[in-house]
Coordinates of C-alpha atoms in Angstrom, one line a residue:
M1 CA 169.5 62.6 123.1
R2 CA 166.4 62.0 125.3
T3 CA 165.5 64.2 127.8
K4 CA 165.9 63.0 131.4
I5 CA 162.8 62.6 133.3
I6 CA 163.2 63.8 136.9
K7 CA 160.6 62.0 139.0
T8 CA 159.6 64.2 141.7
P9 CA 156.8 63.8 144.6
I10 CA 153.5 65.1 143.4
S11 CA 150.5 65.5 145.2
H12 CA 147.8 63.3 144.0
S13 CA 145.1 65.9 145.0
A14 CA 145.9 68.2 142.0
S15 CA 142.5 68.0 140.5
S16 CA 141.0 71.5 140.8
P17 CA 141.4 74.0 137.8
S18 CA 143.6 76.3 139.8
D19 CA 146.0 73.1 140.6
C20 CA 145.8 72.0 137.0
D21 CA 146.8 75.3 135.8
Q22 CA 149.7 75.5 138.1
L23 CA 150.9 72.2 136.4
N24 CA 150.4 74.0 133.1
H25 CA 152.4 77.1 134.3
D26 CA 155.3 74.8 135.6
S27 CA 155.1 72.6 132.4
Q28 CA 155.6 76.0 130.2
F29 CA 158.3 77.2 132.3
Y30 CA 160.0 73.9 131.9
L31 CA 159.2 73.8 128.3
S32 CA 160.5 77.5 127.6
S33 CA 163.7 76.8 129.3
I34 CA 164.7 74.0 126.8
L35 CA 162.8 74.6 123.8
A36 CA 163.0 78.4 123.1
P37 CA 166.6 79.5 121.9
Y38 CA 165.1 82.9 121.5
P39 CA 165.0 85.9 124.0
E40 CA 161.4 86.1 125.6
K41 CA 159.6 89.1 124.4
T42 CA 157.0 91.0 126.3
T43 CA 155.4 92.6 123.3
R44 CA 154.3 91.4 120.1
F45 CA 156.7 92.2 116.9
S46 CA 156.1 91.9 113.1
R47 CA 157.7 89.0 111.3
N48 CA 161.0 89.4 109.5
P49 CA 160.5 92.2 107.2
Q50 CA 163.3 91.6 105.0
K51 CA 161.9 88.3 104.0
H52 CA 158.4 89.9 102.7
C53 CA 159.8 92.9 101.3
A54 CA 162.4 91.0 99.2
H55 CA 159.3 89.3 97.4
T56 CA 161.1 86.5 95.8
N57 CA 159.5 83.9 93.9
T58 CA 161.3 81.2 95.5
M59 CA 159.3 78.7 97.6
F60 CA 160.4 76.2 100.3
F61 CA 159.6 73.0 102.3
Q62 CA 160.8 72.0 105.4
N63 CA 159.7 68.5 107.4
L64 CA 159.5 69.5 110.9
A65 CA 158.8 66.2 112.0
R66 CA 161.9 64.8 114.1
Q67 CA 162.1 61.4 112.2
N68 CA 160.7 60.0 109.0
D69 CA 157.8 57.7 110.2
I70 CA 154.2 57.9 111.4
G71 CA 154.4 60.4 114.5
A72 CA 154.5 64.0 115.0
N73 CA 153.5 65.3 111.5
C74 CA 154.7 69.1 111.0
Y75 CA 155.6 70.7 107.9
L76 CA 156.5 74.1 107.2
L77 CA 155.8 76.0 103.6
E78 CA 157.4 79.2 102.9
T79 CA 155.7 81.2 99.9
S80 CA 156.8 84.7 99.2
D81 CA 154.8 86.5 101.3
S82 CA 153.6 83.8 104.2
N83 CA 155.0 81.1 106.0
I84 CA 152.5 78.3 106.7
V85 CA 152.5 75.1 109.0
L86 CA 151.1 72.0 108.1
D87 CA 149.8 70.0 110.9
S88 CA 151.5 69.8 114.4
G89 CA 151.2 66.2 115.9
M90 CA 152.1 64.3 118.9
H91 CA 154.5 61.3 118.5
P92 CA 152.3 58.3 119.9
K93 CA 155.7 56.5 120.9
E94 CA 157.4 58.9 122.5
E95 CA 156.8 61.3 125.8
G96 CA 157.4 64.8 126.9
I97 CA 159.7 66.8 124.7
D98 CA 160.4 63.7 122.5
A99 CA 157.0 63.6 121.3
L100 CA 156.9 67.2 120.0
P101 CA 157.9 68.3 116.4
A102 CA 160.9 70.6 116.0
H103 CA 158.9 73.8 116.8
H104 CA 162.3 75.3 118.0
E105 CA 163.2 75.8 114.0
L106 CA 160.6 78.2 114.0
P107 CA 161.4 81.7 115.6
P108 CA 158.4 82.9 117.8
H109 CA 155.9 85.3 115.4
S110 CA 157.5 83.9 112.3
V111 CA 154.2 81.9 111.3
D112 CA 151.5 83.8 109.2
A113 CA 149.1 80.6 109.2
I114 CA 148.7 77.1 110.7
V115 CA 146.6 74.6 108.8
L116 CA 145.3 71.2 110.5
S117 CA 144.3 68.7 108.0
H118 CA 142.1 66.5 110.6
A119 CA 141.7 65.7 114.2
H120 CA 143.9 62.7 114.9
L121 CA 146.4 63.1 117.5
D122 CA 149.5 62.4 115.2
H123 CA 148.5 65.7 113.6
A124 CA 146.8 67.7 115.9
G125 CA 148.3 66.9 119.4
T126 CA 150.6 69.8 119.9
I127 CA 148.6 72.4 117.9
P128 CA 148.1 74.4 121.1
V129 CA 152.2 74.3 121.8
L130 CA 152.4 75.8 118.3
M131 CA 150.1 78.4 118.9
R132 CA 151.4 79.6 122.0
D133 CA 154.8 80.3 120.2
Q134 CA 153.3 81.7 117.0
Q135 CA 150.8 84.3 118.4
D136 CA 150.3 85.9 115.2
A137 CA 149.1 82.7 113.4
P138 CA 145.5 81.5 113.2
L139 CA 144.5 77.9 113.0
Y140 CA 142.4 77.1 109.8
L141 CA 140.4 73.9 109.7
T142 CA 137.1 72.7 108.9
Q143 CA 134.2 73.1 111.5
P144 CA 133.8 69.3 111.9
T145 CA 137.8 69.2 112.8
A146 CA 137.5 72.1 115.2
D147 CA 134.9 70.5 117.3
L148 CA 136.5 67.0 117.3
A149 CA 139.8 68.4 118.0
K150 CA 138.7 70.5 120.7
A151 CA 137.3 67.2 122.4
L152 CA 140.3 65.3 121.5
L153 CA 142.9 68.2 123.0
H154 CA 141.2 68.5 126.3
N155 CA 141.1 64.8 126.6
S156 CA 145.0 64.8 126.1
V157 CA 145.4 67.4 128.7
N158 CA 143.8 65.0 131.3
V159 CA 146.1 62.0 129.9
M160 CA 148.9 64.2 130.1
Q161 CA 148.0 65.1 134.0
H162 CA 147.8 61.7 134.7
K163 CA 151.4 60.9 133.3
R164 CA 152.8 63.5 135.2
L165 CA 151.5 62.2 138.5
E166 CA 152.1 58.4 137.8
L167 CA 155.3 58.5 135.5
G168 CA 156.8 61.6 136.9
I169 CA 157.2 63.4 133.5
T170 CA 157.6 66.9 134.6
E171 CA 156.9 68.8 131.4
Y172 CA 153.3 67.2 131.3
P173 CA 150.8 68.7 130.6
L174 CA 152.3 70.6 127.7
Y175 CA 149.0 72.9 127.8
G176 CA 146.1 73.2 130.1
H177 CA 142.3 73.4 129.6
R178 CA 142.0 77.0 129.8
E179 CA 144.9 77.9 127.7
L180 CA 143.2 75.5 125.2
D181 CA 140.0 77.4 125.3
R182 CA 141.8 80.8 125.2
L183 CA 143.9 79.5 122.0
A184 CA 140.5 78.4 120.1
T185 CA 139.2 81.7 119.9
R186 CA 142.1 81.9 117.0
W187 CA 140.7 79.1 115.5
E188 CA 138.8 79.9 111.9
P189 CA 136.9 77.2 110.4
K190 CA 136.7 77.2 106.6
S191 CA 134.4 75.0 104.2
Y192 CA 135.4 72.7 101.4
L193 CA 136.1 74.3 98.2
T194 CA 135.8 77.8 99.6
P195 CA 139.2 79.5 98.7
W196 CA 140.5 82.2 101.2
K197 CA 143.4 84.2 101.2
I198 CA 146.4 84.9 103.6
N199 CA 148.6 88.0 103.0
R200 CA 148.4 89.2 99.3
D201 CA 149.7 86.5 97.2
T202 CA 148.9 83.2 99.0
K203 CA 145.4 81.6 98.7
L204 CA 144.2 78.5 100.4
T205 CA 141.2 75.7 99.6
F206 CA 140.2 72.9 101.5
H207 CA 139.2 69.5 99.6
D208 CA 137.3 66.6 101.4
A209 CA 139.9 63.9 102.2
G210 CA 137.6 61.1 102.9
H211 CA 139.6 59.8 106.1
I212 CA 137.5 60.9 108.9
L213 CA 134.8 63.3 109.4
G214 CA 136.0 66.9 108.7
S215 CA 139.5 65.6 107.3
A216 CA 141.0 67.9 104.6
G217 CA 143.6 68.4 102.3
V218 CA 144.8 71.8 101.3
M219 CA 145.6 73.3 98.0
V220 CA 148.0 76.3 98.5
E221 CA 148.3 78.6 95.4
S222 CA 151.1 81.3 95.6
D223 CA 153.6 82.9 92.9
N224 CA 151.7 80.9 90.3
K225 CA 152.5 77.8 91.7
R226 CA 150.0 75.1 93.2
I227 CA 151.1 73.0 96.2
F228 CA 148.8 70.4 97.5
Y229 CA 149.0 68.7 100.7
T230 CA 146.9 65.6 101.2
G231 CA 146.9 64.9 104.9
D232 CA 145.5 61.4 105.4
I233 CA 143.4 60.2 102.6
Q234 CA 140.9 57.5 101.9
F235 CA 139.6 57.6 98.4
E236 CA 137.2 54.6 98.8
D237 CA 133.6 55.1 100.5
Q238 CA 133.8 53.8 103.9
T239 CA 130.5 52.7 105.7
L240 CA 129.7 56.1 107.0
I241 CA 131.9 58.3 105.4
T242 CA 132.2 59.0 101.7
G243 CA 135.4 59.0 99.7
A244 CA 138.1 61.7 99.1
R245 CA 137.0 64.4 96.4
F246 CA 140.5 65.7 95.5
P247 CA 141.5 68.0 92.7
E248 CA 142.5 66.3 89.4
E249 CA 144.1 69.1 87.7
H250 CA 147.9 69.5 87.6
V251 CA 150.0 70.5 90.5
D252 CA 153.4 71.6 90.9
T253 CA 154.2 70.0 94.4
L254 CA 152.5 67.2 96.3
I255 CA 153.0 66.5 99.6
V256 CA 151.4 63.1 100.1
E257 CA 150.9 60.4 102.9
T258 CA 152.4 56.8 102.3
T259 CA 150.9 55.1 105.1
R260 CA 150.2 51.8 103.5
G261 CA 153.1 51.9 101.1
A262 CA 154.6 48.6 102.5
S263 CA 151.3 46.7 103.0
P264 CA 149.6 45.7 99.7
R265 CA 145.9 44.7 99.9
R266 CA 145.1 41.2 98.8
P267 CA 144.1 41.3 95.1
D268 CA 140.5 39.6 95.7
Y269 CA 139.5 42.3 98.7
D270 CA 136.1 43.3 98.3
R271 CA 134.8 45.8 101.3
D272 CA 131.3 44.0 101.1
E273 CA 132.4 40.6 101.4
E274 CA 135.0 41.8 104.4
E275 CA 131.8 43.2 106.1
Q276 CA 130.1 39.8 105.7
R277 CA 133.2 38.2 107.0
L278 CA 133.0 40.3 110.0
L279 CA 129.3 39.5 110.4
K280 CA 129.8 35.9 110.4
A281 CA 132.7 36.0 112.8
I282 CA 130.3 37.8 115.3
L283 CA 127.5 35.5 114.7
D284 CA 129.9 32.4 115.2
T285 CA 131.0 33.9 118.6
L286 CA 127.3 34.7 119.6
E287 CA 126.3 31.2 118.8
R288 CA 129.0 29.4 121.1
G289 CA 127.6 31.7 123.9
G290 CA 130.6 34.2 124.0
S291 CA 131.0 37.8 123.1
A292 CA 133.0 39.9 120.5
L293 CA 135.6 42.5 121.5
I294 CA 136.3 44.8 118.8
P295 CA 139.0 47.5 119.6
V296 CA 138.5 50.6 117.9
F297 CA 139.8 54.0 117.7
A298 CA 137.7 56.6 119.7
M299 CA 137.4 58.9 116.4
G300 CA 136.4 57.4 113.1
K301 CA 136.4 53.5 113.4
T302 CA 134.0 53.6 116.1
Q303 CA 131.5 54.9 114.1
E304 CA 132.2 53.1 111.0
V305 CA 131.9 49.7 113.1
L306 CA 128.7 50.9 114.9
T307 CA 127.4 52.0 111.5
M308 CA 128.1 48.5 110.2
I309 CA 126.4 46.6 113.3
H310 CA 123.5 48.9 112.6
K311 CA 123.3 47.7 108.8
F312 CA 123.5 44.0 110.0
K313 CA 120.4 44.4 112.2
T314 CA 118.8 46.7 109.9
A315 CA 119.2 43.7 107.3
G316 CA 118.0 41.0 109.6
L317 CA 121.5 39.6 109.5
L318 CA 122.3 40.2 113.2
P319 CA 119.8 39.7 116.0
E320 CA 118.1 43.0 116.8
K321 CA 118.4 42.7 120.5
T322 CA 122.2 42.0 120.6
P323 CA 123.6 44.3 123.0
V324 CA 126.2 46.6 122.0
Y325 CA 128.4 48.4 124.3
M326 CA 130.8 51.4 123.7
G327 CA 133.2 52.9 126.0
G328 CA 136.2 55.3 126.6
L329 CA 136.6 58.5 124.4
S330 CA 134.4 56.9 121.8
T331 CA 131.0 58.0 123.4
K332 CA 132.0 61.7 123.2
M333 CA 133.3 61.4 119.9
T334 CA 130.2 59.5 118.7
L335 CA 127.9 62.2 120.1
L336 CA 130.0 64.8 117.9
F337 CA 129.6 63.0 115.0
D338 CA 125.8 62.8 115.3
D339 CA 125.8 66.4 115.9
L340 CA 127.7 67.0 112.7
S341 CA 125.9 64.6 110.6
D342 CA 125.2 67.3 108.1
S343 CA 128.5 68.8 107.8
T344 CA 130.0 66.4 105.7
S345 CA 129.1 64.1 102.7
R346 CA 128.0 60.9 104.4
K347 CA 126.5 57.5 102.9
V348 CA 123.8 57.5 105.5
P349 CA 123.1 61.3 106.0
D350 CA 120.0 61.1 108.3
F351 CA 121.7 58.3 110.5
K352 CA 122.4 59.3 114.1
I353 CA 124.2 56.5 115.9
L354 CA 123.2 57.5 119.5
E355 CA 119.5 58.0 118.6
D356 CA 119.0 55.4 116.0
M357 CA 120.8 52.6 117.6
D358 CA 120.4 51.1 121.4
I359 CA 124.0 51.5 122.7
N360 CA 125.0 50.7 126.2
T361 CA 128.0 53.4 127.5
G362 CA 128.6 51.6 130.7
S363 CA 126.9 51.8 134.2
K364 CA 123.7 54.1 134.1
K365 CA 123.6 54.4 137.8
H366 CA 127.6 55.2 138.1
K367 CA 129.2 57.4 135.6
G368 CA 132.6 56.3 134.6
A369 CA 131.9 52.7 136.2
P370 CA 133.9 50.1 134.1
I371 CA 132.0 48.3 131.7
T372 CA 131.2 44.7 132.8
Y373 CA 131.6 41.5 130.7
R374 CA 128.2 39.9 129.6
P375 CA 127.9 37.0 127.3
G376 CA 126.2 37.1 123.9
S377 CA 127.4 41.0 123.5
I378 CA 129.5 43.0 121.3
F379 CA 132.0 45.4 122.8
C380 CA 133.3 48.2 120.6
L381 CA 135.7 49.9 123.1
S382 CA 138.9 52.2 122.3
S383 CA 141.8 52.2 122.0
G384 CA 142.2 50.5 118.6
M385 CA 145.6 49.5 119.6
M386 CA 144.6 48.4 123.2
S387 CA 147.2 50.7 124.6
E388 CA 147.8 50.4 128.2
N389 CA 145.2 51.9 130.6
T390 CA 142.5 52.3 127.8
T391 CA 139.2 50.5 128.1
S392 CA 139.9 47.9 125.6
N393 CA 143.3 47.0 127.5
I394 CA 141.7 46.8 130.8
F395 CA 138.5 44.9 129.6
A396 CA 140.9 42.3 127.8
Q397 CA 142.6 41.3 130.7
T398 CA 139.7 39.0 131.7
F399 CA 138.3 38.8 128.3
I400 CA 140.7 37.1 126.0
S401 CA 141.2 34.0 128.1
N402 CA 137.7 32.8 127.6
P403 CA 137.6 30.4 124.4
K404 CA 134.1 31.4 123.7
N405 CA 134.8 34.9 123.0
S406 CA 136.7 36.4 119.8
L407 CA 139.1 39.4 119.4
L408 CA 138.3 41.2 116.2
F409 CA 140.6 43.8 114.9
V410 CA 139.4 46.3 112.3
G411 CA 142.4 48.5 112.1
Y412 CA 145.9 48.8 112.3
A413 CA 147.8 48.0 115.2
D414 CA 151.5 49.1 115.7
P415 CA 153.4 45.9 116.5
E416 CA 154.8 47.0 119.6
T417 CA 151.5 47.9 121.2
P418 CA 149.5 45.5 123.3
G419 CA 147.1 45.0 120.3
G420 CA 150.2 44.2 117.9
I421 CA 151.4 42.1 120.3
I422 CA 148.3 40.0 120.8
R423 CA 148.2 39.9 116.7
Q424 CA 151.7 38.1 116.9
T425 CA 150.7 35.7 119.6
R426 CA 149.8 32.3 119.0
R427 CA 146.3 31.1 120.8
G428 CA 147.4 29.1 124.2
D429 CA 150.5 31.4 124.6
I430 CA 150.7 33.8 127.5
V431 CA 150.7 37.7 126.7
K432 CA 151.4 40.6 128.8
L433 CA 149.0 43.5 128.2
S434 CA 150.1 45.7 130.9
K435 CA 153.2 46.2 132.9
D436 CA 150.9 46.6 135.8
Q437 CA 149.1 43.4 135.5
P438 CA 150.3 39.8 135.4
P439 CA 150.4 38.2 131.8
V440 CA 147.4 36.4 130.8
V441 CA 146.7 33.4 128.4
L442 CA 145.5 33.8 125.0
D443 CA 142.6 31.5 124.4
C444 CA 140.1 33.0 122.4
P445 CA 140.2 33.3 118.5
V446 CA 141.6 36.7 117.0
E447 CA 140.6 37.7 113.6
I448 CA 142.0 40.8 111.4
F449 CA 139.8 42.7 109.2
D450 CA 140.6 45.3 106.5
F451 CA 138.7 48.5 106.9
S452 CA 141.6 51.0 106.9
G453 CA 140.8 54.7 106.9
H454 CA 143.8 55.1 104.7
A455 CA 143.7 54.7 101.0
T456 CA 145.8 51.5 99.5
R457 CA 149.2 52.2 98.0
D458 CA 147.8 51.5 94.6
A459 CA 144.9 54.2 94.9
I460 CA 147.5 56.9 96.0
L461 CA 150.2 56.1 93.3
D462 CA 147.1 56.1 90.6
Y463 CA 146.3 59.8 91.9
I464 CA 149.9 60.7 91.6
L465 CA 150.1 59.4 87.9
K466 CA 146.8 61.4 87.3
I467 CA 147.9 64.7 88.2
K468 CA 151.6 64.1 87.2
P469 CA 153.1 66.8 89.8
N470 CA 156.7 68.4 89.0
Q471 CA 157.7 67.5 92.5
V472 CA 156.7 64.8 95.2
F473 CA 157.5 64.9 98.9
L474 CA 156.6 61.4 100.7
V475 CA 155.6 61.9 104.1
H476 CA 153.8 59.9 107.0
G477 CA 155.1 56.6 106.4
D478 CA 157.9 54.1 107.8
S479 CA 160.9 53.6 105.6
P480 CA 159.6 50.5 103.7
A481 CA 156.4 52.5 102.5
L482 CA 158.4 55.5 101.6
E483 CA 160.9 53.5 99.6
W484 CA 158.2 51.7 97.7
F485 CA 156.7 55.0 96.7
Q486 CA 159.9 56.5 95.7
Q487 CA 160.7 53.6 93.5
Q488 CA 157.3 53.5 91.8
I489 CA 157.3 57.2 91.1
S490 CA 160.8 57.1 89.7
Q491 CA 160.0 54.4 87.3
K492 CA 156.7 55.7 86.3
L493 CA 157.1 59.5 86.2
P494 CA 161.1 59.9 85.4
Q495 CA 160.7 63.6 85.2
T496 CA 159.1 64.0 88.4
E497 CA 161.5 65.1 91.3
C498 CA 160.6 62.6 94.2
V499 CA 162.0 63.2 97.5
I500 CA 161.8 61.6 101.1
P501 CA 162.4 65.0 103.1
T502 CA 165.1 64.7 105.4
P503 CA 163.8 66.2 108.7
G504 CA 165.1 69.9 109.2
K505 CA 166.3 70.5 105.8
K506 CA 165.0 73.0 103.4
Y507 CA 164.0 72.3 99.8
T508 CA 163.4 74.7 97.1
L509 CA 160.0 74.0 95.3

């Protein structure tokens, strides 16, 4: 049952730190009243002593997502001496309490460690809520993920504050800026391939996942068993980030993403040719006097596309003076990518986007002013799915009705988002990008390119067949994707137990 959203009159002047903290205090009180079925404690207490004294060799896995899809990713792994939570995301299609994982399944102070695989909202968005409830648990992540996640979560606070005021979602914000800074003192960055122990019998190791800067899979070793959680994976080199470097030895249990399980890649796909196809679309647009809008995710896709554009210009394939615009959260994230350029394996290790490219980030006189249209330009604007009130959505309102322009998608767009709706709309038809704005005519060419940060289903299946796990848990995919993997594994590894984990159910490892 969905939580009823109560609209209450809120002062629109609540922008000072004290006002924001008061909003967060109110939200925490509201959350605690409906999420915590346990008595409030005024002092810290130890975890269940019987569980650890028994020292049983039985291990368990539990899916803490509320449904099997790509949303609020969160998983519990129980070893003989440790409870470990893997990721804690926010569901992009839900609001308020419905966007949270099932944290109420975890008694307060019951978790020994939290692991964050990478800094995307569907994996990191509710980390502060989980850490508030689990005050004994440090957060383990890579250093790049720590820097990117901090920026992402502070931006999320601003978004939630806006939604509280505009939509009346009284439980927002789920956490505040000051609380986030306090919780970050419990973050413990770890390097790739450098094992560390939690408690006596459990060891963890990060492995580069190749998805975005700092992304990691984690190997958990306990009681002579090896459990590997992939997080989000990309085995192939991208334009900037190199591919995953995962262990290839046998593991007992594999917890693996299945994002592209229902989307086979065309057999003749070649990344270099795909880049040339994007280049041609841009050149054709410039030749007819228009501009190209490339909706991008602020973290990962922005930096990949800008690196492509730099490569085109350096090779003399794109006019050097072609203006490139970037907007939204992308600018802050790109600055972090540049600062962390030596922290992760990269195909162009010395390249710094904001130093080595001439990028326009909006008005130089008025910080935060909207980006204005200019013919003969490339606009790389977030968000990638053109969600309402984002820079790419607002810019598209007057952009897509100009036949000289082009709209170039370089990543996934959920069918229910404005970007997804545009991709299903025929040229000449009207499309509604925002409930607050009138529909507009789609009269510019729309093209879709495959530069996914997720591995293909065949590449993931090849990895599963190589390591031959005894047990596989299929996560992070919609039903057709999960079912494709289950069918393939059942046929090709009949001795492997293959499970689509029911949310809330515990499975023995």
